[in-house]
Coordinates of C-alpha atoms in Angstrom, one line a residue:
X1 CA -7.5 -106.1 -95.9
X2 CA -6.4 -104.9 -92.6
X3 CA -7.5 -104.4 -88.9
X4 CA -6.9 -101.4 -86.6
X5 CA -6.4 -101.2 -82.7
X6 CA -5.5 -98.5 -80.3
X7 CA -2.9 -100.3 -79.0
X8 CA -0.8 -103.3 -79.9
X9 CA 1.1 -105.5 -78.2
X10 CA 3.6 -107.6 -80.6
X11 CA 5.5 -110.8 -79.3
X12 CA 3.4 -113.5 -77.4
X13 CA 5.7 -114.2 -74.3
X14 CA 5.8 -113.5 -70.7
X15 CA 5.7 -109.4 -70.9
X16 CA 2.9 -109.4 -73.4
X17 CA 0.8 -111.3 -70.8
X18 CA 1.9 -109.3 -68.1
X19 CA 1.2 -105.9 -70.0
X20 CA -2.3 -107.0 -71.1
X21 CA -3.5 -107.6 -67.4
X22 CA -1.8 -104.0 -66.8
X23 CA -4.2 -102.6 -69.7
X24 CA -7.1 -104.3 -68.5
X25 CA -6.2 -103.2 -64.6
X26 CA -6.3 -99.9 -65.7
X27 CA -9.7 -99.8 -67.8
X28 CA -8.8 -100.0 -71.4
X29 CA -11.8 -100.7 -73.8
X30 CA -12.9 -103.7 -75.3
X31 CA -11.6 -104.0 -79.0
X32 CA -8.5 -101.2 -78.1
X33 CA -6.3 -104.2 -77.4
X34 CA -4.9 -106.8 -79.7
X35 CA -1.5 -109.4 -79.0
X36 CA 0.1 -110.3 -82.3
X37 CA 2.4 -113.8 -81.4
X38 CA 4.1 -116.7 -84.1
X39 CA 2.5 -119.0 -81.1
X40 CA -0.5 -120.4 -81.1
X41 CA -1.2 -119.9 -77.5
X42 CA -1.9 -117.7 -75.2
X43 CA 1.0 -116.2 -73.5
X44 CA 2.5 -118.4 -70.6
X45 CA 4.9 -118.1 -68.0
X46 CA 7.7 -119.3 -70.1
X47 CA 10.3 -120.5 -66.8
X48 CA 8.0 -123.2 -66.5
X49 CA 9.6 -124.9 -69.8
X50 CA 12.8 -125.7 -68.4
X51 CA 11.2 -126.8 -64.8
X52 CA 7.8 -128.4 -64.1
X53 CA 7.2 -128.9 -67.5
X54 CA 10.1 -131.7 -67.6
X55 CA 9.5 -133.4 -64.5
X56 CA 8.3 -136.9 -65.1
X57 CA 5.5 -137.0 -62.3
X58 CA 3.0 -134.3 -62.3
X59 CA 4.4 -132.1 -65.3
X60 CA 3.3 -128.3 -65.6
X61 CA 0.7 -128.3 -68.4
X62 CA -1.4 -125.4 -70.1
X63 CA -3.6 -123.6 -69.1
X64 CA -2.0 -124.1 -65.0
X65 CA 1.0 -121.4 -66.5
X66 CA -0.4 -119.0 -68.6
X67 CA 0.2 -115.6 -67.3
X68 CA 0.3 -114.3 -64.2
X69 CA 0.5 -116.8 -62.3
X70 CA 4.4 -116.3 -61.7
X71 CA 3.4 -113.4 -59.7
X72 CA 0.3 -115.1 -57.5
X73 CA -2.0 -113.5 -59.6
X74 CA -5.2 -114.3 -62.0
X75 CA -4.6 -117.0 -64.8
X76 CA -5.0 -115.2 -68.1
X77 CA -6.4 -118.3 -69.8
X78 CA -7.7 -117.5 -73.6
X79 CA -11.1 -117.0 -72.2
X80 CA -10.1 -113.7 -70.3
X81 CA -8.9 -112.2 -73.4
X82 CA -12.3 -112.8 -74.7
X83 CA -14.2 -111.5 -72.0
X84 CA -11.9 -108.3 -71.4
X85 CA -12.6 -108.0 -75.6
X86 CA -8.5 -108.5 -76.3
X87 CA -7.9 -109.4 -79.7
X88 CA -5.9 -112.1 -79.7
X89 CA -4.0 -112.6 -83.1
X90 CA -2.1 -116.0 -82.9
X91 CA 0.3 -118.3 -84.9
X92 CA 1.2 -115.1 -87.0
X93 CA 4.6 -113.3 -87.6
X94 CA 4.6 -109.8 -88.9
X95 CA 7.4 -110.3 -92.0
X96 CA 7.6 -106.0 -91.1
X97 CA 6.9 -103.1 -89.6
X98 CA 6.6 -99.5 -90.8
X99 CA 6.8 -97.1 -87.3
X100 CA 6.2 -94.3 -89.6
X101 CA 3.4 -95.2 -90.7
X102 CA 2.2 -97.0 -87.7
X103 CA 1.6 -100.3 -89.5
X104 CA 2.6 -104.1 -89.4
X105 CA 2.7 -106.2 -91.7
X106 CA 1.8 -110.1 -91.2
X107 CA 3.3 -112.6 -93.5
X108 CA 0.1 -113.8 -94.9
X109 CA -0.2 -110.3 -95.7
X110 CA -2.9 -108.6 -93.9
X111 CA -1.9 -104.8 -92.5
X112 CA -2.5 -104.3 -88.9
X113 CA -2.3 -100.6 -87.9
X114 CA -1.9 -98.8 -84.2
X115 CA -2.0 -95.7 -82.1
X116 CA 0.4 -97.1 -79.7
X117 CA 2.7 -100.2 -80.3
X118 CA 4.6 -102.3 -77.7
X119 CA 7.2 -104.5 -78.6
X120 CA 7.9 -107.5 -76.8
X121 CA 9.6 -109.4 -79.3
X122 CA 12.4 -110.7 -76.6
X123 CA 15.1 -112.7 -78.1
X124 CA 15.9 -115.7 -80.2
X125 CA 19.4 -117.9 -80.0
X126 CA 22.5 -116.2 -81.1
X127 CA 25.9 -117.5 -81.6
X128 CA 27.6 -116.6 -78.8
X129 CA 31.2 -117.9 -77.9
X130 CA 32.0 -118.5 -82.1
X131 CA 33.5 -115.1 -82.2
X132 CA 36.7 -116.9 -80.2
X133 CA 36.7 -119.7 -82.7
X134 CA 38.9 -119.5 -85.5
X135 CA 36.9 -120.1 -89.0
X136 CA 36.1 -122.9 -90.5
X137 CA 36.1 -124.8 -87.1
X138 CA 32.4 -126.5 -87.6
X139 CA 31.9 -125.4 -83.6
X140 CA 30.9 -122.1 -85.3
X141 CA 27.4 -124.1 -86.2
X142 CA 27.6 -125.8 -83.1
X143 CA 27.9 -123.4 -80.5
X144 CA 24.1 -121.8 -81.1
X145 CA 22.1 -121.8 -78.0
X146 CA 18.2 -121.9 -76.9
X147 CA 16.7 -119.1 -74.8
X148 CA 14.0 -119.5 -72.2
X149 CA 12.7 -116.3 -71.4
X150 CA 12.0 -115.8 -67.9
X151 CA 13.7 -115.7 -65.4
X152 CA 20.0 -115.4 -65.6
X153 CA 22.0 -112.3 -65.4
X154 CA 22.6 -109.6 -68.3
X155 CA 22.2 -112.3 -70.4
X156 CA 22.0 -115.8 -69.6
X157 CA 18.4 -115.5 -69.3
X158 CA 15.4 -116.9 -68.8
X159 CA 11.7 -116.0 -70.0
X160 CA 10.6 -112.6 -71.3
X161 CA 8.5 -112.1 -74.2
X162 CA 8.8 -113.9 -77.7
X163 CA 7.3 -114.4 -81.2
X164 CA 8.8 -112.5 -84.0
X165 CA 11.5 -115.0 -84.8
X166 CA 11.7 -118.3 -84.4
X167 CA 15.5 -120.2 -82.7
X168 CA 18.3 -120.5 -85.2
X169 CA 18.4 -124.1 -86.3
X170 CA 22.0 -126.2 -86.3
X171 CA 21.5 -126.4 -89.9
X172 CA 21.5 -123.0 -90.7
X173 CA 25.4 -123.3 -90.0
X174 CA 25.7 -126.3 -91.9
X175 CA 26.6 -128.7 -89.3
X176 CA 26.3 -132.6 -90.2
X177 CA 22.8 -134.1 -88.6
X178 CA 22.2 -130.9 -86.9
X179 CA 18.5 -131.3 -87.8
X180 CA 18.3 -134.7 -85.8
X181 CA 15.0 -135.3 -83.8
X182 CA 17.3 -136.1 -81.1
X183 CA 19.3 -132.7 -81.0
X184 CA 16.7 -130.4 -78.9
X185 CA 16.4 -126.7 -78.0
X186 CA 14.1 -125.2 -75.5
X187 CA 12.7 -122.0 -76.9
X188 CA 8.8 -122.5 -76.5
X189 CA 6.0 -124.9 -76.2
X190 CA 6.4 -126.5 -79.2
X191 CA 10.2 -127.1 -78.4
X192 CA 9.2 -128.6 -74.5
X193 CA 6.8 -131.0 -76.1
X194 CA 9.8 -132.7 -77.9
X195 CA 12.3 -132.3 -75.6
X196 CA 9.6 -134.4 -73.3
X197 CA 9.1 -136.9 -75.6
X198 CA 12.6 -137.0 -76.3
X199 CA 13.5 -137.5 -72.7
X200 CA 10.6 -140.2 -72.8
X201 CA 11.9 -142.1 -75.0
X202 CA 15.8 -142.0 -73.9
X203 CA 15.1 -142.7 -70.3
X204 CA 18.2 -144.5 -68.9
X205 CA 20.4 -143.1 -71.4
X206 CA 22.8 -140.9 -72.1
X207 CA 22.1 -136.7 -72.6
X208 CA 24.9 -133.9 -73.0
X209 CA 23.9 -130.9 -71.9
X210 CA 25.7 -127.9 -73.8
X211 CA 25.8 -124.9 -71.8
X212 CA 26.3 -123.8 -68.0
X213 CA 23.9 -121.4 -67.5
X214 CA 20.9 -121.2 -66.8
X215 CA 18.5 -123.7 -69.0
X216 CA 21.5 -125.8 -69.3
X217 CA 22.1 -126.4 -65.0
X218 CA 17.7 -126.3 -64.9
X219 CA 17.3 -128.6 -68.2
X220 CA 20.5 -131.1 -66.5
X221 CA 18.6 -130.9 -63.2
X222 CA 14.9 -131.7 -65.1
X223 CA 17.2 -135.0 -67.0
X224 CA 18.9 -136.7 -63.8
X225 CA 14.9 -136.5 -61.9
X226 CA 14.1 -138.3 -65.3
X227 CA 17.0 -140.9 -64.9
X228 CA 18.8 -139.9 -67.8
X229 CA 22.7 -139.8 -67.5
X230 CA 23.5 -135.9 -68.0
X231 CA 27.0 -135.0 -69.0
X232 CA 27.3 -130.9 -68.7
X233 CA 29.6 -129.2 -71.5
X234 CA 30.7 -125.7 -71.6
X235 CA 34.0 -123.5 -72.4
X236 CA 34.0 -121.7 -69.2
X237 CA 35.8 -122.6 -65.9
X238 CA 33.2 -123.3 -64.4
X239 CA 29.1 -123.0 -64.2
X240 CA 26.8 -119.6 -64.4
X241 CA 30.1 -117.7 -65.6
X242 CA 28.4 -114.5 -66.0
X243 CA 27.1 -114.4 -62.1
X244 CA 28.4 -117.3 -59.9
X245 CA 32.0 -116.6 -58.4
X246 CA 34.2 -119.6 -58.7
X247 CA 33.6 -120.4 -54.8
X248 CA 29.4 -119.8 -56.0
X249 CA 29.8 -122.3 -58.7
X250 CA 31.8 -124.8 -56.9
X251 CA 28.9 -125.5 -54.5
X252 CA 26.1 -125.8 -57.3
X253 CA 28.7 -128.2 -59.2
X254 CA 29.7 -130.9 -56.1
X255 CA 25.4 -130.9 -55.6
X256 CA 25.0 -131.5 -59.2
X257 CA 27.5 -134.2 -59.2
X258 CA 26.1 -136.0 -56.1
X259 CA 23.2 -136.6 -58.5
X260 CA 24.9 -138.1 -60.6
X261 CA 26.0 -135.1 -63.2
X262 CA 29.2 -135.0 -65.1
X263 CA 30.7 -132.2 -66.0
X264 CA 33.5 -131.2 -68.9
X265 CA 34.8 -127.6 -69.2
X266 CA 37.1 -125.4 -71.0
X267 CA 35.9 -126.9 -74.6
X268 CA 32.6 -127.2 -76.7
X269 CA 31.5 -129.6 -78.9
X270 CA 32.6 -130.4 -83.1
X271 CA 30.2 -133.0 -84.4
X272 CA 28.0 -136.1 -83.8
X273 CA 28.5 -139.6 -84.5
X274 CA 25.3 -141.5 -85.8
X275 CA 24.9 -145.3 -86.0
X276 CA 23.5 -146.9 -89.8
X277 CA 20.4 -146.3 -88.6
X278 CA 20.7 -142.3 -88.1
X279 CA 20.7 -143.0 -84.7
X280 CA 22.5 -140.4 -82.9
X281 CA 25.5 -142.3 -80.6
X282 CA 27.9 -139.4 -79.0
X283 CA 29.1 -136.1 -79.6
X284 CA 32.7 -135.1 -80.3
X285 CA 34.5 -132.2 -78.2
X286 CA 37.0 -130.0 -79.9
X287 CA 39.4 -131.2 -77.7
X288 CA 39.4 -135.0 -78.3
X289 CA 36.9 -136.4 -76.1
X290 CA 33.7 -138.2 -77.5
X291 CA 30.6 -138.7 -74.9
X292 CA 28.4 -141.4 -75.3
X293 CA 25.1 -139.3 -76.1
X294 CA 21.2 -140.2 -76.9
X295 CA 20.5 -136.8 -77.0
X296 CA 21.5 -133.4 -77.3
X297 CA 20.2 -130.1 -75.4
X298 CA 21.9 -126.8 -76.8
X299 CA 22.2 -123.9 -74.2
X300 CA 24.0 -121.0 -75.5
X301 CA 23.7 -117.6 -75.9
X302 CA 20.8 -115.1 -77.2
X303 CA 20.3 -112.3 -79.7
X304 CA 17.3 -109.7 -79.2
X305 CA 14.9 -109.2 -81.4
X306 CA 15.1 -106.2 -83.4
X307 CA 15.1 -106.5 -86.8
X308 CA 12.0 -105.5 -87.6
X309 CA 12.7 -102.4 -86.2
X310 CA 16.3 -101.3 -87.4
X311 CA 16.6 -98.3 -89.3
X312 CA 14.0 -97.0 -87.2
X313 CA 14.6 -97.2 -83.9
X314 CA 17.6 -95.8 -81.7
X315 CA 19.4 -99.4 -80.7
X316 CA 21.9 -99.4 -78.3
X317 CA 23.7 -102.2 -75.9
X318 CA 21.8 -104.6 -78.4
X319 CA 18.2 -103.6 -77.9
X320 CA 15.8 -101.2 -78.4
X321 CA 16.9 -98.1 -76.7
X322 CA 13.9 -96.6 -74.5
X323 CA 13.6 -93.5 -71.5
X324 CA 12.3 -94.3 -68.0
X325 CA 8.8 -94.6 -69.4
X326 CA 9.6 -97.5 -71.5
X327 CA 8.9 -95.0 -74.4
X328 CA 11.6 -95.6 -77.4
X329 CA 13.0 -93.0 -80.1
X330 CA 9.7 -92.7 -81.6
X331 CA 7.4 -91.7 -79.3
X332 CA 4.4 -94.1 -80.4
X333 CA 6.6 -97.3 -79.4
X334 CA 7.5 -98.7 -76.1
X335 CA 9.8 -101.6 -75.9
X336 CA 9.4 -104.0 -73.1
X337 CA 11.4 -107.2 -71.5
X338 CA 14.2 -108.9 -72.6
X339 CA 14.6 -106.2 -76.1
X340 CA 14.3 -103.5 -74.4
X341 CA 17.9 -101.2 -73.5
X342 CA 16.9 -99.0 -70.5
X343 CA 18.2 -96.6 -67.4
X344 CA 18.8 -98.4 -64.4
X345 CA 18.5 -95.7 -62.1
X346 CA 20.3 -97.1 -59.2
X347 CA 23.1 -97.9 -61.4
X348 CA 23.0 -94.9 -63.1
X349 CA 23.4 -96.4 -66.4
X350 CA 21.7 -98.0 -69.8
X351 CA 21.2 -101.6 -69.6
X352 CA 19.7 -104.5 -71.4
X353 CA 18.1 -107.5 -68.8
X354 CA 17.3 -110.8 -69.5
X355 CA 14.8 -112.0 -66.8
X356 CA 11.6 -112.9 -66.5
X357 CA 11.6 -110.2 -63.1
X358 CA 12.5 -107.3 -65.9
X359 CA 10.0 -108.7 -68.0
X360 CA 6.9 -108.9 -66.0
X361 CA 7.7 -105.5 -64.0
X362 CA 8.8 -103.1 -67.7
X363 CA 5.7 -104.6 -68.9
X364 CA 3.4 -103.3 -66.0
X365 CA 5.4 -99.7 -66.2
X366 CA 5.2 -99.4 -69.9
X367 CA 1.4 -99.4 -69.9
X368 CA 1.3 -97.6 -66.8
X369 CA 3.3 -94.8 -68.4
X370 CA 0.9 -95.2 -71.7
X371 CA -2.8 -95.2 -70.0
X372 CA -1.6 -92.5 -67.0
X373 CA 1.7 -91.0 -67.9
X374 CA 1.4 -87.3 -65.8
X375 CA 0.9 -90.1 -62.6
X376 CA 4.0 -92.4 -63.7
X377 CA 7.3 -91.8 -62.6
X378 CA 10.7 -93.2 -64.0
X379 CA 11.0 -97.1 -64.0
X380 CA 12.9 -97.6 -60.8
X381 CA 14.3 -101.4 -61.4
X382 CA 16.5 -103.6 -59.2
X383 CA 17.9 -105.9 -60.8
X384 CA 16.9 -109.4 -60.0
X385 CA 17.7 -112.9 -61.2
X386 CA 16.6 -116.0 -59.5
X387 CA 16.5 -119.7 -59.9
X388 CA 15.5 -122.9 -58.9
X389 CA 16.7 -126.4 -59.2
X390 CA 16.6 -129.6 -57.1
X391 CA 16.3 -128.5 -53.5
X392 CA 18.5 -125.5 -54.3
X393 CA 16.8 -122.1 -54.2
X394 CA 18.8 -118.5 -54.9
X395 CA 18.2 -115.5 -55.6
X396 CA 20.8 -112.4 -56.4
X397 CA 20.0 -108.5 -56.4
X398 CA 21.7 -105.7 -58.3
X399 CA 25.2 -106.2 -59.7
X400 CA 27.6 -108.6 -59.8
X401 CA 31.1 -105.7 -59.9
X402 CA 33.7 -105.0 -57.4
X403 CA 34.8 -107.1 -54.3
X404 CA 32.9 -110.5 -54.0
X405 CA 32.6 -110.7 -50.2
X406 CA 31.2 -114.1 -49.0
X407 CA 29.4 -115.7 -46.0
X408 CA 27.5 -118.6 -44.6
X409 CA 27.7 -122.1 -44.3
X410 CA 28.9 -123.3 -48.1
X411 CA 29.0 -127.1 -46.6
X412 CA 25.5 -126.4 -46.0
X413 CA 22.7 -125.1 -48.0
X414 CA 22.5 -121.4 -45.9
X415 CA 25.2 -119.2 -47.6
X416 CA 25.5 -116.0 -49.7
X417 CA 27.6 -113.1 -51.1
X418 CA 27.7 -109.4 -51.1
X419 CA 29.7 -107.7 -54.2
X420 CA 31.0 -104.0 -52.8
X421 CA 32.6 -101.6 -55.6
X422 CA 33.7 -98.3 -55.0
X423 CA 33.0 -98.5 -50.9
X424 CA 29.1 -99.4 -51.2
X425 CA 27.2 -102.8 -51.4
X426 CA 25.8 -102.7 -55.2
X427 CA 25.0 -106.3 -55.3
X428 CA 23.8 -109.7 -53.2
X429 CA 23.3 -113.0 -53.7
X430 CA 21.6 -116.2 -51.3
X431 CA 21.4 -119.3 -51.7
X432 CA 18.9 -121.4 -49.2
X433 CA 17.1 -118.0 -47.5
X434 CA 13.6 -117.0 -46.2
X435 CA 11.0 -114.7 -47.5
X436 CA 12.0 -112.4 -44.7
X437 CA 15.9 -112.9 -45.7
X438 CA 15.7 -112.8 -49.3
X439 CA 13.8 -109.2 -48.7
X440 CA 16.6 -108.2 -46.4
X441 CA 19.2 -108.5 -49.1
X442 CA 17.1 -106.9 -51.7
X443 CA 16.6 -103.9 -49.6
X444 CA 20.3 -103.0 -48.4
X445 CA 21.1 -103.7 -52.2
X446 CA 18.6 -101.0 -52.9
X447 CA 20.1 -98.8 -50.2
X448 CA 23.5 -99.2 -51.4
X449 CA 25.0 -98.7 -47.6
X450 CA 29.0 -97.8 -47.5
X451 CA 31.4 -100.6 -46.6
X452 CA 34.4 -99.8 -44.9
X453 CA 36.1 -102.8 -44.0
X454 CA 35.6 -106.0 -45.5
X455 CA 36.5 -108.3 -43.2
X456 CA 33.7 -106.6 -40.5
X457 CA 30.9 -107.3 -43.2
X458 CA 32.1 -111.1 -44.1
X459 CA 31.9 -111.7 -40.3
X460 CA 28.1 -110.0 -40.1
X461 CA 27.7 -112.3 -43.2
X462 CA 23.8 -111.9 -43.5
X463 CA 23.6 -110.7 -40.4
X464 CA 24.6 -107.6 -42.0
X465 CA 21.5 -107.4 -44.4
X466 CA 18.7 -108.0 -41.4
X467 CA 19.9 -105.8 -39.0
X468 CA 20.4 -102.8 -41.3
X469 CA 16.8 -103.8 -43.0
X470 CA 15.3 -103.9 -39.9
X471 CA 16.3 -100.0 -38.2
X472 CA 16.0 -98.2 -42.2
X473 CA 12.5 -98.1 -43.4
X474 CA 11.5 -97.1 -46.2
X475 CA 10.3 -94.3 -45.5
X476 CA 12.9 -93.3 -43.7
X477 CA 16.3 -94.0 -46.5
X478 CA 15.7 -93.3 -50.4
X479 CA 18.1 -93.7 -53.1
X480 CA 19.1 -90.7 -55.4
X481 CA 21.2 -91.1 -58.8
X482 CA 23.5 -89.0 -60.7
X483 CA 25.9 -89.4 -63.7
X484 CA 28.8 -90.8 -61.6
X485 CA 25.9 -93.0 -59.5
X486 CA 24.3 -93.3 -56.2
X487 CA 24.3 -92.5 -52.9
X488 CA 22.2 -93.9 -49.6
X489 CA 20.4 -90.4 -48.4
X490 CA 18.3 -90.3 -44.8
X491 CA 15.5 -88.3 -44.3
X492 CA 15.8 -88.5 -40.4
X493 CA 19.0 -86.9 -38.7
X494 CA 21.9 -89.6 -38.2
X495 CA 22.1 -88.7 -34.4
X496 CA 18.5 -89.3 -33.9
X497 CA 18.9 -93.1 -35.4
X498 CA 22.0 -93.5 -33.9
X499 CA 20.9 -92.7 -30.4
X500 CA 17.7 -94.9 -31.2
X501 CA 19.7 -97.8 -32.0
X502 CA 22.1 -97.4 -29.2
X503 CA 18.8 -98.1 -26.8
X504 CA 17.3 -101.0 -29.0
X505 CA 20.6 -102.3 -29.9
X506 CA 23.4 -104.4 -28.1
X507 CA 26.9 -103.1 -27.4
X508 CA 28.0 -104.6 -30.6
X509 CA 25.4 -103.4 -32.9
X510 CA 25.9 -100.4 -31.3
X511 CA 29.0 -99.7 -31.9
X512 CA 28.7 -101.1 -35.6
X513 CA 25.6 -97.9 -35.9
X514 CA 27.8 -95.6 -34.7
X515 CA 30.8 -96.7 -37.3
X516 CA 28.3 -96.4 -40.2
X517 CA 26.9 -93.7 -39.4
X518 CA 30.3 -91.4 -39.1
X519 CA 31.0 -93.1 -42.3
X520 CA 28.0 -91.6 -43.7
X521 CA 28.8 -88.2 -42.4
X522 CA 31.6 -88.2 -45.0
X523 CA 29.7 -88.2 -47.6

């Protein structure tokens, strides 16, 4: 037996959620649509796992997080898939897929054939960091990590789609008491429901947190508001390696450790000591040390989800390799979210994102490019990665290459960073800002301004960011790409700005315009 659709969407996560409101935005027909997931829900904004769902007063529950409510918009609870007649096809996993024949296959072995597929398969825990350790060290099985899609940077991630493959387990690696119910990963609902009764049921003791990224610092930050004692483990020098500068990181660690957190680096951990009655009692680090330990979070490393599609699909950089239009090497498959490999215009290269941002907004363009495509242009993404925790709210645009140049108050909770490679401003980050400020920095990143002197722009700090957002529209400063990258290109003549600003403007800023803009002139 088998069941056709124009169009199916396969993975249950955040971009599946997100593309089916696109589809329904833009008039598809009831019975053209159907989501495949291995969950038996509906899809949900997965960030929610490793924030409001672990607070002990007033927890996020279903259905107050399905999709889209991460982006202020309608809740996409079962019963709008119903009345928008989207065929909702849960707990199932497709064992294959045939992209020749435009079939998948479901493990209980029903075909399910399409016009149009989309896969939003997103990733599952890899086994990063074991490729430095030398074999048979039993870190190998320890070091496996869980992945939240949603929201961390070019890889450290957080939500995006999921449902083809379910989180390696520890015992897949062969690791002693891996499989204990107090060893916990955080890959989906299922996972958050035992992580919260875990925590429940280890309140006032002891949890080691291993990873510094992203669902390790939220998950560490979700135990000490539960009193649990949180000891943070990771082989890095310090937290969120892959974005946070050590000067970044130092901050978020001294914050962490006024509430209370620990934190042990450069090592990871070997094994776990149990008492006679299975009970887990610490953990053992490879290099000596032994933590006290109720519980266990693992918080390494992801591996996209492509094997159902190897062989058949162009792969690159780890994912699914697709064009501007979201549109893969065979032209009846689009790839969305966290699997997807695509062209980052500003950038000027291919690249694979692991954010819930990248998620939601590939989603939206793929079906846009699908139900419209002589009205859709090239997916034009800036890269965005955000994150909150405690008080603490950041957020970082672009890249994270070049010169780091910092600012602000860092004995405060007001401060940020600008990264300038090659003589432009590719990336920002800031920690503690407005609507109006965070839109600032997300715009000059956009613009890609050129920097001459360094010391000048750590002064401005984000002073910098508003006054240059403020005089360049958008209408008035677009960003073109090439091979070698981008450049900032007005559509107004310099002098005319420049003599505009030198009437609006003070002497300084003033004289700041007219620097830039003879700088610009080189160009």
């Amino acid at each position: 037996m088998g069941r056709a659709f124009v169009f199916v969407i396969l993975g249950g996560g955040v971009a599946a959620g997100y593309a089916a409101h696109e589809f329904v935005k833009r008039g598809v027909s009831h019975g053209e649509l159907c989501i495949i997931s291995e969950e038996p829900v509906a899809p949900y904004e997965r960030p929610a796992l490793s924030k409001g769902y672990l607070l002990p007063e007033d927890p996020a529950r279903l259905p107050a997080f399905h999709c889209c409510v991460g982006s202020n918009e309608e809740r996409l609870t079962p019963k709008w898939y119903k009345e928008n007649g989207i065929e909702l096809v849960l707990g199932t996993r497709v064992k294959s897929a045939d992209v020749r024949r435009k079939t998948l296959l479901t493990a209980t072995g029903e075909t399910i054939t399409y016009k149009i597929l989309i896969v939003a398969t997103g990733a599952r825990v890899g086994v990063k960091y074991a490729y430095n350790l030398p074999s048979p060290d039993p870190t190998c099985g320890i070091i496996v990590g869980i992945l939240l899609f949603v929201e961390n940077l070019k890889g450290t991630a957080h939500p995006g789609s999921a449902s083809v493959n379910k989180a390696l387990k520890l015992e897949e690696f062969g690791v002693s008491g891996s499989d204990a119910e107090s060893v916990c990963y955080l890959r989906d609902l299922a996972d958050a429901n035992r992580l919260v009764n875990v925590m429940q049921s280890s309140g006032g003791g002891n949890a080691v947190v291993i990873g510094g990224g992203y669902i390790g610092m939220e998950c560490a930050a979700s135990l000490v508001i539960g009193k649990i004692n949180v000891t943070m483990v990771f082989p890095e020098a310090h937290c969120m390696a892959r974005l946070f500068t050590p000067k970044i990181a130092s901050f978020y660690e001294e914050f962490y450790r006024s509430k209370g957190v620990k934190f042990v680096k450069g090592t990871v951990l070997t094994s776990f000591d149990f008492d006679s009655n299975d009970k887990m009692t610490a953990v053992n680090l490879r290099d000596g040390t032994k933590l006290p330990a109720d519980m266990v979070i693992v918080g390494i490393g992801i591996r996209p989800n492509t094997s159902l599609f190897e062989g058949q699909l162009t792969l690159e950089k780890g994912g699914i390799k697709v064009n501007g239009q979201m549109q893969s090497s065979n032209s009846s498959v689009y790839a969305v979210g966290d699997v997807a490999t695509f062209p980052v215009k500003i950038f000027g290269e291919t690249r694979r994102l692991e954010h819930v941002d990248s998620a939601r907004k590939s989603a939206r363009h793929a079906v846009a490019a699908i139900m419209e495509p002589e009205k859709t242009t090239e997916f034009d993404y800036l890269p965005f990665f955000y994150s909150r925790v405690f008080t603490l709210s950041w957020q970082f645009y672009g890249d994270n290459t070049g010169d780091v140049v910092h600012f602000g108050d860092f004995l405060g909770n007001s401060f940020g960073a600008y990264w300038v490679n090659k003589g432009h401003v590719v990336g920002s980050f800031l920690e503690g800002g407005t609507k109006e400020e965070y839109a600032a920095i997300a715009k000059i990143t956009r613009l890609k301004p050129a920097i001459e002197d360094l010391s000048d722009l750590e002064t401005q700090g984000l002073g910098f960011a508003l006054t240059l957002s403020d005089k360049l529209e958008p209408s008035e400063a677009v960003v073109v790409s090439s091979g070698s990258g981008s450049a900032l290109v007005t559509e107004k003549p310099l002098h005319v700005w420049h003599a505009t600003a030198g009437v609006i403007l003070a002497a300084s800023i003033a004289a700041f315009a007219y620097w830039y803009g003879r700088r610009r002139r080189r160009w």
